mmCIF file of C-alpha atoms and ligand atoms in Angstrom:
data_model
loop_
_atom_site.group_PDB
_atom_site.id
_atom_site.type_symbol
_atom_site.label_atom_id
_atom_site.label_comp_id
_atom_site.label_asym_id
_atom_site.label_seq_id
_atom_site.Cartn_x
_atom_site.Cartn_y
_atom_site.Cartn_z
ATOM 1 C CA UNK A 1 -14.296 -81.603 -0.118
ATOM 2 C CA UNK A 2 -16.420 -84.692 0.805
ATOM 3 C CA UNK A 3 -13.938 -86.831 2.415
ATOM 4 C CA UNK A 4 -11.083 -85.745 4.753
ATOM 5 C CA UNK A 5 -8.549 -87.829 2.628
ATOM 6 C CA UNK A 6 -8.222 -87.561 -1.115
ATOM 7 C CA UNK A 7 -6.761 -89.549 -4.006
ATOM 8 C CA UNK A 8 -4.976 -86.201 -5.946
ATOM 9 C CA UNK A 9 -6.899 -86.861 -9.589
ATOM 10 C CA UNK A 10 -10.362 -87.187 -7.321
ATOM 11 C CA UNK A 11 -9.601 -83.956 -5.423
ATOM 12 C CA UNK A 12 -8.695 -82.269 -8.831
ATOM 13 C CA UNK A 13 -12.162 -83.611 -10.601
ATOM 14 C CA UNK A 14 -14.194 -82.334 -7.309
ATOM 15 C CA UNK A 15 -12.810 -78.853 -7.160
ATOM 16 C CA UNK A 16 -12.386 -77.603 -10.638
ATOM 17 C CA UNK A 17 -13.379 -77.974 -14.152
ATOM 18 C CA UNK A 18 -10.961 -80.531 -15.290
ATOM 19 C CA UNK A 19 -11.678 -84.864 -15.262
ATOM 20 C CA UNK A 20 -9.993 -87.389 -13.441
ATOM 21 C CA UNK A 21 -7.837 -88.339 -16.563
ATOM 22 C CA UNK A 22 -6.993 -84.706 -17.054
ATOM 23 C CA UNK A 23 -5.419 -85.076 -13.835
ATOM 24 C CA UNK A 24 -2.249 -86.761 -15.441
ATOM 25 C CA UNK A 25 -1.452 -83.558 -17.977
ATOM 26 C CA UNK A 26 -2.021 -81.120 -15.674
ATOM 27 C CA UNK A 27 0.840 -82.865 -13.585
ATOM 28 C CA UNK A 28 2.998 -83.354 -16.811
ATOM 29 C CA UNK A 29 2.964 -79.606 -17.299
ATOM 30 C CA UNK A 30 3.554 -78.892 -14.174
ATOM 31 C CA UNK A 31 0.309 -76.655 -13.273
ATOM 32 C CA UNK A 32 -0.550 -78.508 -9.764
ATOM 33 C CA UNK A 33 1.384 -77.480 -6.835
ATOM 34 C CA UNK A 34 0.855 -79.585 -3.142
ATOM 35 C CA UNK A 35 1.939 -77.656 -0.606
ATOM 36 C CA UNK A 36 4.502 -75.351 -2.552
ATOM 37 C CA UNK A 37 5.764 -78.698 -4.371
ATOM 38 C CA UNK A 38 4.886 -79.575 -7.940
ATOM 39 C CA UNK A 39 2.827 -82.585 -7.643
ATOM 40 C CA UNK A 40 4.352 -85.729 -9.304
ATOM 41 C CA UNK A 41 1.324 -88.449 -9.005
ATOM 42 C CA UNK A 42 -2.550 -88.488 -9.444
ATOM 43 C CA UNK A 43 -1.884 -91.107 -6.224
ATOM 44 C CA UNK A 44 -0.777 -88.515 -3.905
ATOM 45 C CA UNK A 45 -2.630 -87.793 -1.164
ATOM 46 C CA UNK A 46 -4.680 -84.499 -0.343
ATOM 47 C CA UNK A 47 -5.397 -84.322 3.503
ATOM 48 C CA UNK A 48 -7.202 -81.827 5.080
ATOM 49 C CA UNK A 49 -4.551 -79.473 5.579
ATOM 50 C CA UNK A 50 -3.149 -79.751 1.683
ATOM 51 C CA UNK A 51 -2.545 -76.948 0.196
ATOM 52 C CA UNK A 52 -3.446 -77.191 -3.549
ATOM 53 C CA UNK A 53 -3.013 -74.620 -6.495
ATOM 54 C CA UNK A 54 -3.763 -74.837 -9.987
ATOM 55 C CA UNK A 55 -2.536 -72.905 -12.400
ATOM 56 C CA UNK A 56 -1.701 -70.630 -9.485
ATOM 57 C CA UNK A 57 -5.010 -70.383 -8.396
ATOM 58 C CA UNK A 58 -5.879 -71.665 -4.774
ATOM 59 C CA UNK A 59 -8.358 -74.775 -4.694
ATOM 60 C CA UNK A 60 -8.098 -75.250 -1.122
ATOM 61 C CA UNK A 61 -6.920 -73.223 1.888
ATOM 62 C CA UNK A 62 -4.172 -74.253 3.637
ATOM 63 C CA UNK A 63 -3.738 -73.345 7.836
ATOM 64 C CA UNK A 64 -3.355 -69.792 7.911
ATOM 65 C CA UNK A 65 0.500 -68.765 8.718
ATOM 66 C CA UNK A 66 1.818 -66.188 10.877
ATOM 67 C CA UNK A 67 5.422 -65.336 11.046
ATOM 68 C CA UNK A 68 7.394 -63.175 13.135
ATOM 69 C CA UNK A 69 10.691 -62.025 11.992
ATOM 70 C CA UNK A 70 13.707 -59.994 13.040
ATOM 71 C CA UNK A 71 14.702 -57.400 10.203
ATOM 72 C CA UNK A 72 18.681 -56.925 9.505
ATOM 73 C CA UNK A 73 19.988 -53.261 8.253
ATOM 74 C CA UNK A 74 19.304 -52.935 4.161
ATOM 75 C CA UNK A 75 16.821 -55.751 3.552
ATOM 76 C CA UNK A 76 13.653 -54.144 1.672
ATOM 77 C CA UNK A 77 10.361 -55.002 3.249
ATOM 78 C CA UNK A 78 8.798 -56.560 -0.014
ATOM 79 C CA UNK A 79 7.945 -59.487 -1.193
ATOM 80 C CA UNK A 80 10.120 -58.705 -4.726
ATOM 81 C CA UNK A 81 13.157 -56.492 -5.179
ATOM 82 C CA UNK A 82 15.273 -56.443 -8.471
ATOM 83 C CA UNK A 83 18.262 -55.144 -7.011
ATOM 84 C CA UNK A 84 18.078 -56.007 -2.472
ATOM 85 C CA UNK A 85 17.445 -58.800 -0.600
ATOM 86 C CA UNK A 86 13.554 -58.850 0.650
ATOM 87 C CA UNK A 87 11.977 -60.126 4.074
ATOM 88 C CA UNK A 88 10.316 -62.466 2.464
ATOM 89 C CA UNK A 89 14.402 -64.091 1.355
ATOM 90 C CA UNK A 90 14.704 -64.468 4.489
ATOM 91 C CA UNK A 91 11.511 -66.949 5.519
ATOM 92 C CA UNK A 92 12.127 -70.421 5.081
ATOM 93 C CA UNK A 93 8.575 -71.857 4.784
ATOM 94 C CA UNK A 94 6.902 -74.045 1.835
ATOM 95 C CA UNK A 95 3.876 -71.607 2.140
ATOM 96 C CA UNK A 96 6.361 -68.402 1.492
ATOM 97 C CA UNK A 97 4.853 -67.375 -1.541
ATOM 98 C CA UNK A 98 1.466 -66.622 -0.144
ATOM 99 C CA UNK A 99 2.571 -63.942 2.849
ATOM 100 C CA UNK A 100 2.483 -60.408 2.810
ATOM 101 C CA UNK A 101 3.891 -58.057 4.867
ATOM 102 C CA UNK A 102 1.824 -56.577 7.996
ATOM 103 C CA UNK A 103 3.183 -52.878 8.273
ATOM 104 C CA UNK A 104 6.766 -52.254 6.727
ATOM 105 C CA UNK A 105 9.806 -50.898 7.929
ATOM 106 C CA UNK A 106 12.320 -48.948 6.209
ATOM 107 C CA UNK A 107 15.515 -50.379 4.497
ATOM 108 C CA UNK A 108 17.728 -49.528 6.886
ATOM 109 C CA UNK A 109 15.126 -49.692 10.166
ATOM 110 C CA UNK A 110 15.747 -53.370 11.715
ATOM 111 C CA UNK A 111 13.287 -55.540 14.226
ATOM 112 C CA UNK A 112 10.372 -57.071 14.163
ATOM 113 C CA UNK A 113 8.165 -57.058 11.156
ATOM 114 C CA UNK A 114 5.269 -59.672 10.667
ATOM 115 C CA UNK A 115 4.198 -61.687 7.815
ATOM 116 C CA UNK A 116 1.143 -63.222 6.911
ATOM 117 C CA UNK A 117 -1.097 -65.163 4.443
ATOM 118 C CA UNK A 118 -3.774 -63.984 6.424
ATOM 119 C CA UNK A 119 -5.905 -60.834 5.444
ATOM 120 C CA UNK A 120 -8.477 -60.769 8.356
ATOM 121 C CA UNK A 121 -5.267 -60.506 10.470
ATOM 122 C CA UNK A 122 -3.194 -58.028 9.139
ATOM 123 C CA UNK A 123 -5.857 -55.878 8.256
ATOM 124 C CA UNK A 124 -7.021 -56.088 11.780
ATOM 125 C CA UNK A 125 -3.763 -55.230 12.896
ATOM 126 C CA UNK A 126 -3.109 -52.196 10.552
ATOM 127 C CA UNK A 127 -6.317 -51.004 11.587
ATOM 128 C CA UNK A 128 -5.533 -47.322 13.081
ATOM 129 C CA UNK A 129 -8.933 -48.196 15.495
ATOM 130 C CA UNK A 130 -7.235 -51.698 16.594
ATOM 131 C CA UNK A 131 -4.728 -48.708 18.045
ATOM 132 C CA UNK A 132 -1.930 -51.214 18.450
ATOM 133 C CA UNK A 133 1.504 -50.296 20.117
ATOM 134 C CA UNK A 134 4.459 -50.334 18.170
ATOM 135 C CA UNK A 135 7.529 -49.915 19.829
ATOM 136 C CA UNK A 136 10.721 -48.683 18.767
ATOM 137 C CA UNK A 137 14.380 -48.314 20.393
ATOM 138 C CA UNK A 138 16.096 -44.991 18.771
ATOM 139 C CA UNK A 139 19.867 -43.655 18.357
ATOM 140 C CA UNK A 140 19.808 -39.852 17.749
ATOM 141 C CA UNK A 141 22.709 -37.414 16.448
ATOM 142 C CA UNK A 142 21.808 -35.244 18.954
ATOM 143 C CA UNK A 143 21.508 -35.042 22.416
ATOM 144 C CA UNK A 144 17.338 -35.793 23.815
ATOM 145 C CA UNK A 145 15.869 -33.582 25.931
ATOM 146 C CA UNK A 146 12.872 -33.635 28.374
ATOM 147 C CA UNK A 147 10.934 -31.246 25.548
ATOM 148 C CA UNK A 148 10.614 -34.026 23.338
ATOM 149 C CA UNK A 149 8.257 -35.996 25.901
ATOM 150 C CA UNK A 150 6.315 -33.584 26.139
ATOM 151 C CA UNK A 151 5.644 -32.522 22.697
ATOM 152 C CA UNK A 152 5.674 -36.425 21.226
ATOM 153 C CA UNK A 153 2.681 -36.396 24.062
ATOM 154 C CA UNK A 154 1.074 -33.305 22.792
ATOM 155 C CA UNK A 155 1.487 -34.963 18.758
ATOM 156 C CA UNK A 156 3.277 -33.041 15.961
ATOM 157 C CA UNK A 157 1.452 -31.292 13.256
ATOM 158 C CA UNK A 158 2.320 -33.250 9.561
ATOM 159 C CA UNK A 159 0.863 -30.769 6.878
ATOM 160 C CA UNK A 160 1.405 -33.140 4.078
ATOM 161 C CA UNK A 161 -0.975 -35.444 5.598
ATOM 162 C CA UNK A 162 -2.772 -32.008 7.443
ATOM 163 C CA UNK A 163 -3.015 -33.883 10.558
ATOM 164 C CA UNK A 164 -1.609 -34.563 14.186
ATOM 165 C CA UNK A 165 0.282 -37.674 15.225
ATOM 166 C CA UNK A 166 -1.338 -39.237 18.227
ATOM 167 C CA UNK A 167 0.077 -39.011 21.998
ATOM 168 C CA UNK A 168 3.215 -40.809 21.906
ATOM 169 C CA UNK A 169 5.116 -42.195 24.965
ATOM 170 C CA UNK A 170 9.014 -41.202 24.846
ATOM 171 C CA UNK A 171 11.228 -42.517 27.495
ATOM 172 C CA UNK A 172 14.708 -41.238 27.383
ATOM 173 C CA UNK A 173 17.415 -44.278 28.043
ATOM 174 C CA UNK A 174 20.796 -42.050 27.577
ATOM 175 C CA UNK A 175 21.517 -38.686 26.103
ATOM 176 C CA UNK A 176 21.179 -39.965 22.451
ATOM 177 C CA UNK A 177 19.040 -43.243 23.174
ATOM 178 C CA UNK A 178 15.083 -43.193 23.693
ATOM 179 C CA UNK A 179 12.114 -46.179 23.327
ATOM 180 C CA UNK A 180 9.068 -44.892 21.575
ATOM 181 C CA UNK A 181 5.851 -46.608 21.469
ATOM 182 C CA UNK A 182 3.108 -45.059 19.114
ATOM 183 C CA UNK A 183 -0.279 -46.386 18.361
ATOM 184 C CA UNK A 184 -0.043 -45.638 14.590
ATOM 185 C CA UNK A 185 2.240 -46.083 11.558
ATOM 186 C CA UNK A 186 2.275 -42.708 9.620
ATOM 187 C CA UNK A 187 4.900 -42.548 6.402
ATOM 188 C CA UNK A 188 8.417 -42.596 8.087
ATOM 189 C CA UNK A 189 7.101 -41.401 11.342
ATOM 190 C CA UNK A 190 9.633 -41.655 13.641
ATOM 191 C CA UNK A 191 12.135 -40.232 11.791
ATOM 192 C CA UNK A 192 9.695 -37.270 10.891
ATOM 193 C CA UNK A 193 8.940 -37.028 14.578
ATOM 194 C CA UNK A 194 12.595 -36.313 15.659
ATOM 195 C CA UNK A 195 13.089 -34.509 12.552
ATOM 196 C CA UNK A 196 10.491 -31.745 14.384
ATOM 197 C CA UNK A 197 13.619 -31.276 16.268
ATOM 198 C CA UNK A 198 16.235 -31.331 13.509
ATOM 199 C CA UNK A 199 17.619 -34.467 15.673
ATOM 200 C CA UNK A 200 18.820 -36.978 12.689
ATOM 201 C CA UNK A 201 17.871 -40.973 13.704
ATOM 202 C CA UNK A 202 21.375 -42.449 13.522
ATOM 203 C CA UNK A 203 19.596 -46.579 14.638
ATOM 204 C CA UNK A 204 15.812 -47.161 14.718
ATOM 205 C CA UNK A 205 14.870 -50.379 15.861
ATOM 206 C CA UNK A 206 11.497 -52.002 16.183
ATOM 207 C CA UNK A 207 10.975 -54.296 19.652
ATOM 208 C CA UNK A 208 7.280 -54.924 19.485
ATOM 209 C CA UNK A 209 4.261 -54.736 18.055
ATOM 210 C CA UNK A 210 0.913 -55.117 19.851
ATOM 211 C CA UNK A 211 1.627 -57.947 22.439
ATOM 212 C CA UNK A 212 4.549 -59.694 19.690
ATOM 213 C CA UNK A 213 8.008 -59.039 20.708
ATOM 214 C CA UNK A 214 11.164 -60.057 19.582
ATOM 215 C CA UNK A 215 12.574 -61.163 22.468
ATOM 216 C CA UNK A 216 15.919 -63.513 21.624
ATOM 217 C CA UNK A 217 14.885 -63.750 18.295
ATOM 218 C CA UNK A 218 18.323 -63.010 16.438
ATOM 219 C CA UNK A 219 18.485 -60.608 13.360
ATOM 220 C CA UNK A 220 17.694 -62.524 10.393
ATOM 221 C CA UNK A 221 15.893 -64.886 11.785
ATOM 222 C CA UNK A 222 11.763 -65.713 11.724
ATOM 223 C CA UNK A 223 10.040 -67.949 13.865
ATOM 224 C CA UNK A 224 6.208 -69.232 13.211
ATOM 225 C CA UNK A 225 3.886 -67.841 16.078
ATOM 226 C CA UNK A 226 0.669 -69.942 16.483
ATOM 227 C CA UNK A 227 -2.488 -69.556 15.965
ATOM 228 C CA UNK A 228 -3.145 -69.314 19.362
ATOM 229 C CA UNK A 229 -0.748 -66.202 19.868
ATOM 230 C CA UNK A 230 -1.821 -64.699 16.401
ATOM 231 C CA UNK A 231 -5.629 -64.651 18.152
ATOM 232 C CA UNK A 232 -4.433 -62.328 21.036
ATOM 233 C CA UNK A 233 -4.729 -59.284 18.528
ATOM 234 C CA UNK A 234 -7.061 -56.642 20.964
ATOM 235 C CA UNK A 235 -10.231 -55.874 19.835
HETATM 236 N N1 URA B 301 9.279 -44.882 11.418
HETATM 237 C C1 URA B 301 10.277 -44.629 10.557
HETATM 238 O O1 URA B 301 10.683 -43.486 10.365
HETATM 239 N N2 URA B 301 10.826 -45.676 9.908
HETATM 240 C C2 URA B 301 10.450 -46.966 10.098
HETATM 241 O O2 URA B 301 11.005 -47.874 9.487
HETATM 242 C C3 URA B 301 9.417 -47.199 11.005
HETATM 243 C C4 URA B 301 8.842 -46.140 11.658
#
């Protein structure tokens, strides 16, 4: 884009094989959205930080988004469901329809799951070498004992992934309460963990990930982190 400000039918004839007067059909039918909004006027204004798509197809990048939000009990962690509620229901934010989810949790596991539009970031983050903490507060059926430290430590043989989870720190709150932190996110893991001892997980809840916690954030809600925080991700 030459300019920093653009008229939206000069932006449109810059950035894509349609004219300037083309610019008036395209809005008729509805094809251009600004910033998540059908555009309405080849006079509207494209800034810097506009976010324009044609025909669903992104002409220019918007600020990346990062979004932190507290999962409630039977919300799926998708960005479509035909039948529950998804995290992404529960973002209010006009670029909504861009983020993906970084590392889900299960439909009844609640706490903090993050959403992005940005794939350098979540990638870096699901990265088993970034080796980022996630940690979890647990409700067992059974009472804990000081065995499980020590084998979560040692790691737990998975044979249908034919390998061993990695040392695990297990601190035991109450007889059936524990926080877990593990540097990886294997298929159901915690539950598979305590399963080694035929201990059912009644509550799993996830407090952080990495150096993002929930801290008051309520269930249900999101809040935006900023760039700034987003770039703390360890190397
Ligand atoms: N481990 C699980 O078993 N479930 C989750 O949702 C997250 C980690």
């Amino acid at each position: 884009m030459k300019s920093k400000t653009n008229r939206l039918d000069r932006f449109i004839s810059q950035n894509s094989a349609f004219s300037l007067s083309d610019t008036r059909l395209l809005i008729a039918q509805k094809r251009i959205l600004l910033d998540g909004c059908v555009a309405h006027s080849i006079h509207q204004k494209v800034t810097e930080f506009t976010h324009v798509v044609l025909d669903g197809n992104c002409l220019k990048d918007n600020n990346p988004v990062y979004i932190m939000l507290n999962k409630p009990q039977g919300v799926v962690s998708a960005t479509k469901d035909p039948k529950h509620s998804t995290v992404l229901d529960l973002i209010q934010h006009p670029q909504r329809g861009e983020l993906h989810i970084v590392g889900r949790l299960d439909f009844n596991t609640t706490g903090l799951v993050l959403l992005t539009n940005d794939g350098t970031w979540s990638r870096k983050i699901s990265l088993p070498e970034t080796k980022l903490a996630k940690t979890y507060e647990v409700t067992l059926a059974k009472p804990l004992s000081n065995e499980y430290i020590a084998v979560f430590r040692k790691g737990i043989y998975f044979s249908y992934e034919n390998n061993t989870t990695r040392p695990a720190c297990l601190e035991i709150l109450s007889p059936y309460t524990a926080r877990l932190t593990l540097i990886e996110g294997k298929y159901h893991q915690v539950k598979r963990m305590f399963g080694f001892f035929q201990n059912e997980v009644l509550a799993l809840h996830r407090v952080s990930v990495g150096q993002f916690s929930l801290g008051e954030l309520e269930l249900g809600h999101s809040k935006l982190l900023s760039t700034a925080e987003a770039a703390l991700v360890s190397d």
